[in-house]
């Protein structure tokens, strides 16, 4: 007979810490945003019922013919979610939430609390892989204390029942024992924190891969977008990007742009990318990929934390020349936009290098019409009044640069901005309404209008979607970009200068709308800064961070020894040489062992 079989079944109500343990375990999954509201509601009902009613060992809560079918139903729900396209870990998380609630309702005498605790630990483990919220470590500490106390109470009660002295268990559950349990639990958390930097880093396995189907793309960031999508995104105040500038000067809000996708084909109502098939970019992003591009101009290096966006667009402050991060395989489409498909619906972090080049457009001209530029001159059948308007606006221009500037200025002065444009008429496209009927529209209307006008006078151009502006988080020292900062602008193709960005939307109107929706506050800045620190230093702590930490520790040790010897000479090897500064690769990438 095993020790478990010999142990007497405990029929006493579970301690309050068991209910709290289950509540916290479910809460860690709730903050991931991956659990359906109905599942959380069922778990909350079970928690409330047990907290108010305790345990009733008669009736349905002690009937195996009721409890076992309900457990199979929980398994069936998880399987159905997986078959419908949910991540395997999300389906398992739903099973854990429902099964845990059912286990808490189970009022039959029990020889062990192993199943209840195991399900709670399972929930917390999955939550650790689904969230990087700064609330998670706080919940984890409280969970650890509740988990240990629940096991202590059950063990003491079981031992007392075996000895035939149930009152002994109650006498043992003193304030001193609670204090010892609390200190021991906190000590285990502290010890785990000390071990964290040296534990081997592993990546998620198969349970994190998508099964059948997939999630929908965020509006405005798929390869096909209908006029009006950006306006819907701009109603969302949630954070999209957090950007730290590690080299170069960060511009003011009105001049900041992060390019996402560019669109060249227009059918009058929607933009799309042609050719649609992406081309792989060869190289290892974790080491660093050289994407070509200019080697002159002011260099800007930014570390970007991008929230979950489908299909995994890589944003950069212009055309990236270098890219590094754990983002898997990279591909670019026919318009030079970068996509990392493995990062779809995931928060990721990467570093990107861009160059700002000043162009002498007055001495340049628009790229001539040929097989390569033909698609940037394509127009659907539109009202002839648009071509006449374009010719009228640019009549005084002496070159293509002036034509572009005149069209941009005209839209600044005559365009009417709103994030809620009027309904589209059946007999007119949105651009025709915006230009000829002088209706209101948001940035996507301004950008589309300028591209149509430019193409009408023979200048190749395309629409670009991304983010612009952002809020300076002074507490965290980074730029916080929200979905309300989603923006569309224009790229014009010149013969020698290449693609040049132009923005026909009045910056003051665009920024005012985003700031009003964001609702700035110092408390929000603090929460965002804490969340970014948690992600950078805990969630994203990988083998590279370990190598850098060990290297920094070694250098600190060497500097301390040199100071003890009184040796003030010798160059600090962490300082880049002039030769290293002349390279395109940022020195810290080299110093960190990335190259």
Coordinates of C-alpha atoms in Angstrom, one line a residue:
X1 CA 0.0 0.0 0.0
X2 CA 1.4 3.4 -1.0
X3 CA 1.7 6.3 1.4
X4 CA -1.0 8.1 -0.6
X5 CA -3.4 5.2 -0.4
X6 CA -2.7 4.9 3.3
X7 CA -3.3 8.6 4.0
X8 CA -6.8 9.4 5.3
X9 CA -9.1 11.3 3.0
X10 CA -9.7 14.9 4.3
X11 CA -13.3 16.0 4.2
X12 CA -12.7 19.4 5.8
X13 CA -13.2 22.6 3.7
X14 CA -10.2 23.9 1.9
X15 CA -8.4 26.9 3.5
X16 CA -9.1 30.3 2.1
X17 CA -5.7 30.5 0.6
X18 CA -6.6 27.6 -1.7
X19 CA -9.4 29.8 -3.2
X20 CA -7.0 32.7 -3.4
X21 CA -4.4 30.5 -5.0
X22 CA -6.9 29.5 -7.7
X23 CA -8.1 33.1 -8.2
X24 CA -4.5 34.3 -8.7
X25 CA -3.6 31.4 -11.1
X26 CA -6.7 32.3 -13.2
X27 CA -5.8 36.0 -12.9
X28 CA -2.4 35.4 -14.4
X29 CA -4.0 34.0 -17.4
X30 CA -6.7 36.7 -17.5
X31 CA -4.0 39.4 -17.8
X32 CA -2.7 37.7 -21.0
X33 CA -5.8 38.8 -22.8
X34 CA -6.0 35.3 -24.4
X35 CA -8.8 33.8 -22.3
X36 CA -12.4 34.2 -23.6
X37 CA -14.6 36.3 -21.3
X38 CA -17.1 33.5 -20.9
X39 CA -14.4 31.2 -19.6
X40 CA -13.3 33.8 -17.1
X41 CA -16.9 34.4 -16.1
X42 CA -17.4 30.7 -15.4
X43 CA -14.3 30.6 -13.3
X44 CA -15.4 33.7 -11.3
X45 CA -18.8 32.1 -10.6
X46 CA -17.1 29.0 -9.3
X47 CA -14.7 31.0 -7.1
X48 CA -17.6 33.1 -5.7
X49 CA -19.7 30.0 -5.1
X50 CA -17.0 28.2 -3.1
X51 CA -16.0 31.4 -1.2
X52 CA -19.6 31.9 -0.1
X53 CA -20.9 28.3 0.3
X54 CA -17.7 26.4 1.4
X55 CA -18.0 22.7 0.6
X56 CA -21.1 20.5 0.6
X57 CA -20.2 16.8 0.6
X58 CA -23.7 15.8 -0.4
X59 CA -25.4 16.6 -3.7
X60 CA -24.0 17.2 -7.1
X61 CA -20.6 18.5 -5.9
X62 CA -19.7 15.1 -4.6
X63 CA -21.3 13.1 -7.4
X64 CA -18.7 11.6 -9.8
X65 CA -21.5 11.0 -12.5
X66 CA -21.9 14.8 -12.6
X67 CA -18.2 15.9 -12.2
X68 CA -16.6 13.5 -14.7
X69 CA -18.9 14.5 -17.7
X70 CA -18.2 18.1 -16.9
X71 CA -14.5 17.4 -17.0
X72 CA -14.8 15.8 -20.4
X73 CA -16.8 18.9 -21.5
X74 CA -13.9 21.0 -20.5
X75 CA -11.6 18.9 -22.6
X76 CA -14.0 19.1 -25.5
X77 CA -14.1 22.9 -25.3
X78 CA -10.2 23.0 -25.5
X79 CA -10.2 20.7 -28.5
X80 CA -12.8 22.7 -30.3
X81 CA -10.8 25.9 -29.8
X82 CA -7.7 24.3 -31.2
X83 CA -9.5 22.9 -34.2
X84 CA -10.9 26.4 -34.9
X85 CA -7.4 27.8 -35.2
X86 CA -6.4 28.9 -31.6
X87 CA -2.9 28.4 -30.5
X88 CA -2.4 25.0 -28.7
X89 CA -1.2 26.8 -25.6
X90 CA -4.3 29.0 -25.6
X91 CA -6.6 26.0 -25.9
X92 CA -4.8 24.3 -23.0
X93 CA -5.1 27.5 -21.0
X94 CA -8.9 27.4 -21.5
X95 CA -8.9 23.8 -20.4
X96 CA -6.9 24.6 -17.3
X97 CA -9.2 27.5 -16.3
X98 CA -12.3 25.4 -16.6
X99 CA -10.8 22.3 -15.1
X100 CA -9.4 24.3 -12.2
X101 CA -12.8 25.8 -11.5
X102 CA -14.4 22.3 -11.6
X103 CA -11.7 20.9 -9.3
X104 CA -12.4 23.7 -6.8
X105 CA -16.1 22.8 -6.9
X106 CA -15.3 19.2 -6.3
X107 CA -16.3 18.6 -2.6
X108 CA -15.5 14.9 -2.3
X109 CA -13.0 13.9 0.4
X110 CA -9.4 14.1 -0.9
X111 CA -6.2 12.4 0.1
X112 CA -4.1 15.1 -1.6
X113 CA -4.3 18.7 -2.9
X114 CA -1.9 17.7 -5.7
X115 CA -4.4 18.1 -8.5
X116 CA -5.6 21.5 -7.4
X117 CA -2.0 22.8 -7.0
X118 CA -0.8 21.1 -10.2
X119 CA -3.6 22.8 -12.2
X120 CA -2.8 26.2 -10.6
X121 CA 1.0 25.8 -11.4
X122 CA 0.1 24.7 -14.9
X123 CA -2.0 27.9 -15.3
X124 CA 0.8 30.1 -14.0
X125 CA 3.4 28.4 -16.3
X126 CA 1.3 29.0 -19.4
X127 CA 0.7 32.6 -18.3
X128 CA 4.4 33.1 -18.0
X129 CA 4.7 32.2 -21.7
X130 CA 1.7 34.3 -22.8
X131 CA 2.2 37.6 -21.1
X132 CA 5.0 40.1 -20.3
X133 CA 2.8 42.2 -18.0
X134 CA 4.6 43.8 -15.1
X135 CA 1.7 42.6 -12.9
X136 CA 2.8 38.9 -13.4
X137 CA 5.8 38.9 -10.9
X138 CA 3.6 40.4 -8.1
X139 CA 0.9 37.8 -8.7
X140 CA 3.6 35.1 -8.8
X141 CA 4.9 36.0 -5.3
X142 CA 1.4 35.9 -3.7
X143 CA 0.6 32.7 -5.6
X144 CA 3.7 31.0 -4.2
X145 CA 2.8 31.9 -0.6
X146 CA -0.8 30.7 -1.1
X147 CA 0.3 27.5 -2.8
X148 CA 2.7 26.6 0.0
X149 CA 0.2 27.3 2.8
X150 CA -2.5 25.3 1.1
X151 CA -0.2 22.2 1.0
X152 CA 0.9 22.8 4.6
X153 CA -2.7 22.9 5.9
X154 CA -3.7 19.8 4.0
X155 CA -0.6 17.9 5.2
X156 CA -1.2 18.8 8.8
X157 CA -4.9 17.8 8.6
X158 CA -4.1 14.5 7.0
X159 CA -1.5 13.6 9.5
X160 CA -3.8 14.6 12.4
X161 CA -6.6 12.5 11.0
X162 CA -4.3 9.5 10.8
X163 CA -3.3 10.0 14.4
X164 CA -6.9 10.4 15.4
X165 CA -6.3 13.9 16.8
X166 CA -8.0 16.3 14.4
X167 CA -7.7 19.2 16.9
X168 CA -3.9 18.9 16.8
X169 CA -3.9 20.2 13.2
X170 CA -5.8 23.3 14.3
X171 CA -3.5 23.9 17.2
X172 CA -0.5 23.6 14.8
X173 CA -1.8 26.3 12.5
X174 CA -0.5 29.2 14.4
X175 CA 0.7 32.7 13.5
X176 CA 4.3 31.5 13.9
X177 CA 3.8 28.8 11.4
X178 CA 2.2 31.2 9.0
X179 CA 5.1 33.6 9.5
X180 CA 7.6 30.8 8.8
X181 CA 5.8 29.7 5.7
X182 CA 5.7 33.3 4.4
X183 CA 9.4 33.8 5.0
X184 CA 10.3 30.5 3.4
X185 CA 8.2 31.2 0.4
X186 CA 9.7 34.6 -0.1
X187 CA 13.2 33.2 0.3
X188 CA 12.4 30.6 -2.4
X189 CA 11.3 33.5 -4.7
X190 CA 14.5 35.4 -3.9
X191 CA 16.7 32.4 -4.6
X192 CA 14.9 31.8 -7.9
X193 CA 15.6 35.4 -8.9
X194 CA 19.3 34.9 -8.2
X195 CA 19.3 31.7 -10.4
X196 CA 17.4 33.4 -13.2
X197 CA 20.4 35.1 -14.9
X198 CA 22.4 31.8 -15.1
X199 CA 19.7 29.3 -16.1
X200 CA 19.9 28.0 -19.7
X201 CA 17.7 30.0 -22.1
X202 CA 15.3 27.9 -24.2
X203 CA 12.8 28.9 -26.8
X204 CA 9.1 28.0 -27.0
X205 CA 8.3 24.6 -28.5
X206 CA 5.5 23.2 -30.6
X207 CA 2.7 24.1 -28.3
X208 CA 3.2 27.8 -29.2
X209 CA 2.7 27.2 -32.9
X210 CA -0.5 28.0 -34.6
X211 CA -2.6 25.0 -35.6
X212 CA -5.3 25.2 -38.3
X213 CA -6.1 28.6 -39.7
X214 CA -4.9 31.9 -38.3
X215 CA -5.9 35.2 -36.8
X216 CA -7.1 38.2 -38.8
X217 CA -4.8 41.0 -39.8
X218 CA -4.9 44.3 -37.9
X219 CA -6.8 46.7 -40.1
X220 CA -4.5 48.8 -42.3
X221 CA -1.5 46.4 -41.9
X222 CA -2.5 43.6 -44.3
X223 CA -1.4 43.5 -47.9
X224 CA -4.8 44.9 -49.0
X225 CA -6.5 47.9 -47.3
X226 CA -9.7 49.7 -48.0
X227 CA -10.0 53.4 -47.5
X228 CA -11.2 54.0 -44.0
X229 CA -9.2 51.3 -42.2
X230 CA -6.7 53.7 -40.7
X231 CA -9.5 55.7 -39.3
X232 CA -10.7 52.7 -37.4
X233 CA -7.2 51.9 -36.1
X234 CA -6.9 55.5 -34.8
X235 CA -9.8 55.0 -32.5
X236 CA -7.7 52.5 -30.5
X237 CA -5.5 54.0 -27.8
X238 CA -3.5 50.8 -27.0
X239 CA 0.2 50.9 -27.4
X240 CA 1.7 49.7 -30.7
X241 CA 5.5 50.5 -30.4
X242 CA 7.9 51.5 -27.8
X243 CA 11.1 53.0 -29.3
X244 CA 14.4 53.7 -27.7
X245 CA 16.9 55.8 -29.7
X246 CA 20.4 54.5 -29.0
X247 CA 22.3 56.4 -31.6
X248 CA 21.4 59.6 -33.4
X249 CA 18.9 62.3 -32.7
X250 CA 15.2 61.6 -32.2
X251 CA 13.1 64.2 -34.0
X252 CA 10.1 66.1 -32.8
X253 CA 6.6 64.4 -32.9
X254 CA 5.7 66.2 -36.1
X255 CA 8.7 64.8 -38.0
X256 CA 8.7 61.2 -36.7
X257 CA 7.6 58.4 -39.0
X258 CA 7.9 54.6 -38.7
X259 CA 7.3 53.0 -42.1
X260 CA 5.3 49.8 -42.3
X261 CA 3.7 48.8 -45.6
X262 CA 3.6 50.5 -49.0
X263 CA 0.8 50.1 -51.5
X264 CA 1.1 50.7 -55.3
X265 CA -2.2 49.4 -56.8
X266 CA -5.4 51.4 -56.5
X267 CA -8.8 50.4 -57.7
X268 CA -10.6 53.5 -56.6
X269 CA -11.6 52.2 -53.1
X270 CA -8.8 50.0 -51.9
X271 CA -5.0 49.8 -52.1
X272 CA -3.0 46.6 -52.5
X273 CA 0.6 45.4 -53.0
X274 CA 1.8 44.0 -56.4
X275 CA 3.4 41.7 -57.0
X276 CA 1.9 40.1 -53.9
X277 CA 4.5 37.2 -53.5
X278 CA 7.2 38.2 -50.9
X279 CA 10.9 37.6 -51.5
X280 CA 13.0 36.0 -48.7
X281 CA 15.8 38.1 -47.2
X282 CA 18.7 35.8 -46.5
X283 CA 20.7 36.0 -43.3
X284 CA 20.4 35.5 -39.6
X285 CA 18.4 38.2 -37.9
X286 CA 19.8 37.3 -34.5
X287 CA 23.3 38.1 -35.7
X288 CA 22.3 41.0 -37.9
X289 CA 21.2 41.3 -41.5
X290 CA 22.7 43.9 -43.9
X291 CA 19.8 45.1 -46.0
X292 CA 21.9 47.3 -48.2
X293 CA 20.7 50.9 -48.7
X294 CA 22.7 54.1 -48.4
X295 CA 25.9 54.4 -46.3
X296 CA 25.8 58.2 -46.2
X297 CA 23.6 60.5 -44.2
X298 CA 22.8 60.8 -40.5
X299 CA 22.6 57.3 -38.9
X300 CA 19.8 56.5 -36.6
X301 CA 19.8 53.4 -34.5
X302 CA 16.6 52.5 -32.7
X303 CA 15.5 49.6 -30.4
X304 CA 11.9 48.9 -31.1
X305 CA 9.5 46.8 -29.0
X306 CA 6.5 46.0 -31.3
X307 CA 3.3 44.8 -30.0
X308 CA 1.4 41.9 -31.6
X309 CA 0.5 42.8 -35.2
X310 CA -0.5 40.5 -38.0
X311 CA 1.1 39.8 -40.5
X312 CA 4.2 40.6 -38.6
X313 CA 5.2 44.0 -40.1
X314 CA 8.7 45.3 -39.2
X315 CA 8.5 49.1 -38.6
X316 CA 11.5 51.4 -39.1
X317 CA 12.1 55.1 -39.2
X318 CA 12.6 55.0 -43.0
X319 CA 14.3 52.4 -45.1
X320 CA 16.3 50.1 -42.9
X321 CA 19.9 49.3 -43.8
X322 CA 20.6 46.9 -40.9
X323 CA 18.3 44.8 -38.7
X324 CA 18.9 42.6 -35.7
X325 CA 16.6 40.7 -33.3
X326 CA 15.0 37.4 -32.6
X327 CA 12.4 37.7 -35.3
X328 CA 13.1 34.7 -37.5
X329 CA 13.0 34.8 -41.3
X330 CA 12.5 38.1 -43.0
X331 CA 10.8 38.7 -46.3
X332 CA 10.2 41.9 -48.4
X333 CA 7.4 42.6 -50.7
X334 CA 7.4 44.3 -54.1
X335 CA 7.4 47.7 -52.4
X336 CA 10.4 47.1 -50.1
X337 CA 8.3 46.6 -46.9
X338 CA 9.7 44.1 -44.4
X339 CA 7.7 41.3 -42.8
X340 CA 8.7 38.7 -40.3
X341 CA 5.8 36.2 -40.5
X342 CA 6.9 34.2 -37.4
X343 CA 6.3 37.3 -35.3
X344 CA 2.6 37.7 -36.3
X345 CA 0.5 38.3 -33.2
X346 CA 3.6 38.3 -31.0
X347 CA 5.3 41.1 -29.1
X348 CA 8.9 41.3 -30.4
X349 CA 12.0 43.4 -30.0
X350 CA 14.5 44.3 -32.6
X351 CA 17.2 46.9 -33.4
X352 CA 17.2 48.7 -36.7
X353 CA 19.6 51.2 -38.4
X354 CA 18.3 53.8 -40.9
X355 CA 19.9 56.7 -42.7
X356 CA 18.5 60.2 -43.2
X357 CA 19.7 61.6 -46.5
X358 CA 19.1 65.1 -47.7
X359 CA 18.1 65.2 -51.4
X360 CA 18.6 68.1 -53.8
X361 CA 15.2 67.5 -55.5
X362 CA 15.3 70.8 -57.4
X363 CA 18.1 69.4 -59.6
X364 CA 16.4 66.0 -59.9
X365 CA 13.3 64.8 -61.8
X366 CA 10.6 62.2 -61.4
X367 CA 11.6 58.7 -62.5
X368 CA 10.8 58.3 -66.2
X369 CA 7.9 56.0 -67.3
X370 CA 9.2 52.5 -68.0
X371 CA 8.4 48.9 -67.1
X372 CA 9.6 49.3 -63.5
X373 CA 7.7 52.5 -62.8
X374 CA 4.5 51.7 -64.7
X375 CA 2.7 50.3 -61.7
X376 CA 3.4 53.5 -59.7
X377 CA 1.5 55.5 -62.4
X378 CA -1.5 53.2 -62.6
X379 CA -4.9 54.8 -62.1
X380 CA -8.4 53.4 -62.1
X381 CA -11.2 55.1 -64.1
X382 CA -11.8 58.3 -62.2
X383 CA -13.7 61.5 -62.9
X384 CA -11.9 63.7 -65.4
X385 CA -12.2 66.5 -63.0
X386 CA -9.3 65.0 -60.9
X387 CA -6.8 65.3 -63.8
X388 CA -8.0 68.9 -64.5
X389 CA -7.5 69.7 -60.8
X390 CA -4.0 68.3 -60.8
X391 CA -3.0 70.3 -63.9
X392 CA -4.5 73.4 -62.4
X393 CA -2.7 73.1 -59.1
X394 CA 0.7 72.4 -60.8
X395 CA 0.4 74.9 -63.7
X396 CA 3.0 77.3 -62.2
X397 CA 5.6 74.6 -61.4
X398 CA 8.9 74.7 -63.1
X399 CA 10.0 71.1 -62.2
X400 CA 8.8 67.9 -60.7
X401 CA 9.9 68.9 -57.2
X402 CA 7.8 72.0 -57.4
X403 CA 4.8 69.9 -58.6
X404 CA 5.1 67.7 -55.6
X405 CA 5.3 70.6 -53.2
X406 CA 2.4 72.5 -54.8
X407 CA 0.1 69.4 -54.5
X408 CA 1.2 68.9 -50.9
X409 CA 0.6 72.6 -50.0
X410 CA -2.8 72.5 -51.7
X411 CA -4.0 69.6 -49.7
X412 CA -2.6 71.2 -46.5
X413 CA -4.7 74.3 -47.2
X414 CA -7.8 72.8 -48.7
X415 CA -8.1 69.3 -47.2
X416 CA -10.7 68.9 -44.4
X417 CA -9.4 66.5 -41.7
X418 CA -11.5 64.1 -39.6
X419 CA -11.1 60.6 -38.3
X420 CA -14.7 59.8 -39.1
X421 CA -15.3 60.5 -42.9
X422 CA -18.8 60.6 -44.3
X423 CA -20.3 57.4 -45.9
X424 CA -19.0 56.6 -49.4
X425 CA -21.5 57.1 -52.2
X426 CA -22.2 54.3 -54.6
X427 CA -21.5 56.5 -57.7
X428 CA -18.3 58.0 -56.5
X429 CA -15.0 56.7 -55.0
X430 CA -13.8 58.0 -51.7
X431 CA -11.0 60.0 -53.4
X432 CA -13.5 61.6 -55.8
X433 CA -15.7 62.6 -53.0
X434 CA -12.7 64.0 -51.0
X435 CA -11.2 66.0 -53.9
X436 CA -14.2 67.1 -56.0
X437 CA -17.0 67.2 -53.4
X438 CA -14.7 68.6 -50.8
X439 CA -15.8 66.1 -48.1
X440 CA -13.8 65.4 -44.9
X441 CA -11.3 62.5 -44.5
X442 CA -8.4 61.3 -42.4
X443 CA -4.8 60.8 -43.4
X444 CA -5.5 57.9 -45.7
X445 CA -7.7 60.1 -47.8
X446 CA -5.1 62.9 -47.9
X447 CA -2.4 60.4 -49.0
X448 CA -4.5 58.7 -51.5
X449 CA -5.6 62.0 -53.0
X450 CA -2.0 63.2 -53.4
X451 CA -0.9 59.9 -55.0
X452 CA -3.8 60.1 -57.5
X453 CA -3.0 63.8 -58.3
X454 CA 0.7 63.0 -58.7
X455 CA 0.0 60.1 -61.0
X456 CA -2.3 62.3 -63.0
X457 CA 0.6 64.6 -63.9
X458 CA 3.0 61.7 -64.6
X459 CA 4.9 61.5 -61.3
X460 CA 5.2 57.9 -59.9
X461 CA 4.1 57.6 -56.2
X462 CA 2.6 55.2 -53.7
X463 CA 0.8 55.2 -50.3
X464 CA 2.6 54.2 -47.2
X465 CA 1.0 53.0 -43.9
X466 CA 2.8 53.1 -40.6
X467 CA 2.9 55.2 -37.4
X468 CA 3.8 58.9 -36.9
X469 CA 4.2 61.2 -34.0
X470 CA 4.1 59.3 -30.7
X471 CA 4.5 60.5 -27.1
X472 CA 7.8 61.0 -25.3
X473 CA 7.8 59.0 -22.1
X474 CA 10.1 61.0 -20.0
X475 CA 10.1 58.5 -17.1
X476 CA 11.2 55.6 -19.3
X477 CA 13.3 57.6 -21.8
X478 CA 11.5 56.2 -24.9
X479 CA 8.9 57.1 -27.5
X480 CA 5.5 55.5 -26.9
X481 CA 3.5 55.0 -30.1
X482 CA -0.2 54.1 -29.9
X483 CA -2.6 52.7 -32.4
X484 CA -4.1 56.2 -32.5
X485 CA -0.8 57.3 -34.1
X486 CA -1.4 55.1 -37.1
X487 CA -0.8 57.2 -40.2
X488 CA -0.7 57.1 -44.0
X489 CA 1.6 59.3 -46.1
X490 CA 3.2 59.3 -49.6
X491 CA 6.4 58.2 -51.2
X492 CA 7.4 59.8 -54.5
X493 CA 9.9 58.2 -56.9
X494 CA 12.7 60.5 -58.2
X495 CA 15.2 59.6 -60.9
X496 CA 18.4 59.9 -58.8
X497 CA 17.1 60.4 -55.2
X498 CA 14.9 57.3 -55.2
X499 CA 11.9 57.2 -52.9
X500 CA 11.2 60.4 -51.0
X501 CA 8.6 60.7 -48.3
X502 CA 5.9 63.4 -48.5
X503 CA 3.1 64.0 -46.0
X504 CA 0.0 65.9 -47.3
X505 CA -1.9 65.6 -44.0
X506 CA -1.7 68.7 -41.7
X507 CA 0.5 67.6 -38.8
X508 CA -1.2 69.7 -36.2
X509 CA -4.6 68.2 -36.9
X510 CA -3.3 64.6 -36.9
X511 CA -1.3 65.0 -33.7
X512 CA -4.2 66.7 -31.9
X513 CA -6.5 63.8 -32.6
X514 CA -4.0 61.2 -31.4
X515 CA -3.2 63.1 -28.2
X516 CA -6.9 63.6 -27.3
X517 CA -7.5 59.9 -27.6
X518 CA -4.4 58.8 -25.8
X519 CA -5.2 60.6 -22.5
X520 CA -1.7 61.4 -21.3
X521 CA -0.9 61.0 -17.6
X522 CA 2.2 60.5 -15.5
X523 CA 0.7 57.3 -14.1
X524 CA 0.3 55.9 -17.5
X525 CA 3.9 56.8 -18.3
X526 CA 5.1 55.0 -15.2
X527 CA 3.1 51.8 -16.0
X528 CA 4.4 51.8 -19.5
X529 CA 8.0 52.3 -18.4
X530 CA 7.7 49.5 -15.9
X531 CA 6.2 47.2 -18.5
X532 CA 9.0 48.0 -20.9
X533 CA 11.7 47.3 -18.3
X534 CA 10.1 44.0 -17.4
X535 CA 10.0 42.9 -21.0
X536 CA 13.6 44.0 -21.8
X537 CA 15.2 42.6 -18.7
X538 CA 13.1 39.6 -17.8
X539 CA 10.8 38.4 -20.6
X540 CA 13.4 39.0 -23.4
X541 CA 16.3 37.8 -21.3
X542 CA 18.1 35.3 -23.6
X543 CA 21.5 33.8 -24.3
X544 CA 22.7 37.2 -25.7
X545 CA 21.7 39.0 -22.5
X546 CA 23.5 36.3 -20.5
X547 CA 26.7 36.7 -22.6
X548 CA 26.6 40.5 -22.2
X549 CA 25.9 40.2 -18.4
X550 CA 28.8 37.8 -17.9
X551 CA 31.0 40.0 -20.1
X552 CA 30.0 43.1 -18.1
X553 CA 30.7 41.3 -14.8
X554 CA 34.1 40.2 -16.1
X555 CA 35.0 43.8 -17.2
X556 CA 33.8 45.1 -13.8
X557 CA 36.0 42.6 -12.0
X558 CA 39.0 43.5 -14.1
X559 CA 38.5 47.3 -13.5
X560 CA 38.2 46.6 -9.7
X561 CA 41.4 44.6 -9.7
X562 CA 43.2 47.3 -11.7
X563 CA 41.9 49.9 -9.2
X564 CA 43.2 47.8 -6.3
X565 CA 46.6 47.7 -7.9
X566 CA 46.6 51.4 -8.6
X567 CA 46.8 50.8 -12.3
X568 CA 45.2 53.8 -14.0
X569 CA 46.5 53.0 -17.5
X570 CA 45.1 50.7 -20.2
X571 CA 42.3 51.3 -22.5
X572 CA 38.8 50.2 -21.6
X573 CA 37.9 47.4 -24.0
X574 CA 34.3 48.4 -23.9
X575 CA 35.0 51.6 -25.7
X576 CA 34.9 51.3 -29.5
X577 CA 37.9 52.2 -31.5
X578 CA 37.8 54.7 -34.3
X579 CA 37.9 51.9 -36.9
X580 CA 34.9 50.3 -35.3
X581 CA 33.0 53.6 -35.3
X582 CA 33.6 53.9 -39.0
X583 CA 31.7 50.7 -39.7
X584 CA 28.0 50.5 -40.4
X585 CA 27.4 47.9 -37.8
X586 CA 26.7 49.5 -34.4
X587 CA 29.7 48.8 -32.0
X588 CA 27.5 47.5 -29.2
X589 CA 26.4 44.7 -31.6
X590 CA 30.0 43.7 -32.0
X591 CA 30.9 44.2 -28.3
X592 CA 27.9 42.0 -27.3
X593 CA 29.3 39.2 -29.4
X594 CA 26.6 39.4 -32.0
X595 CA 29.1 39.6 -34.9

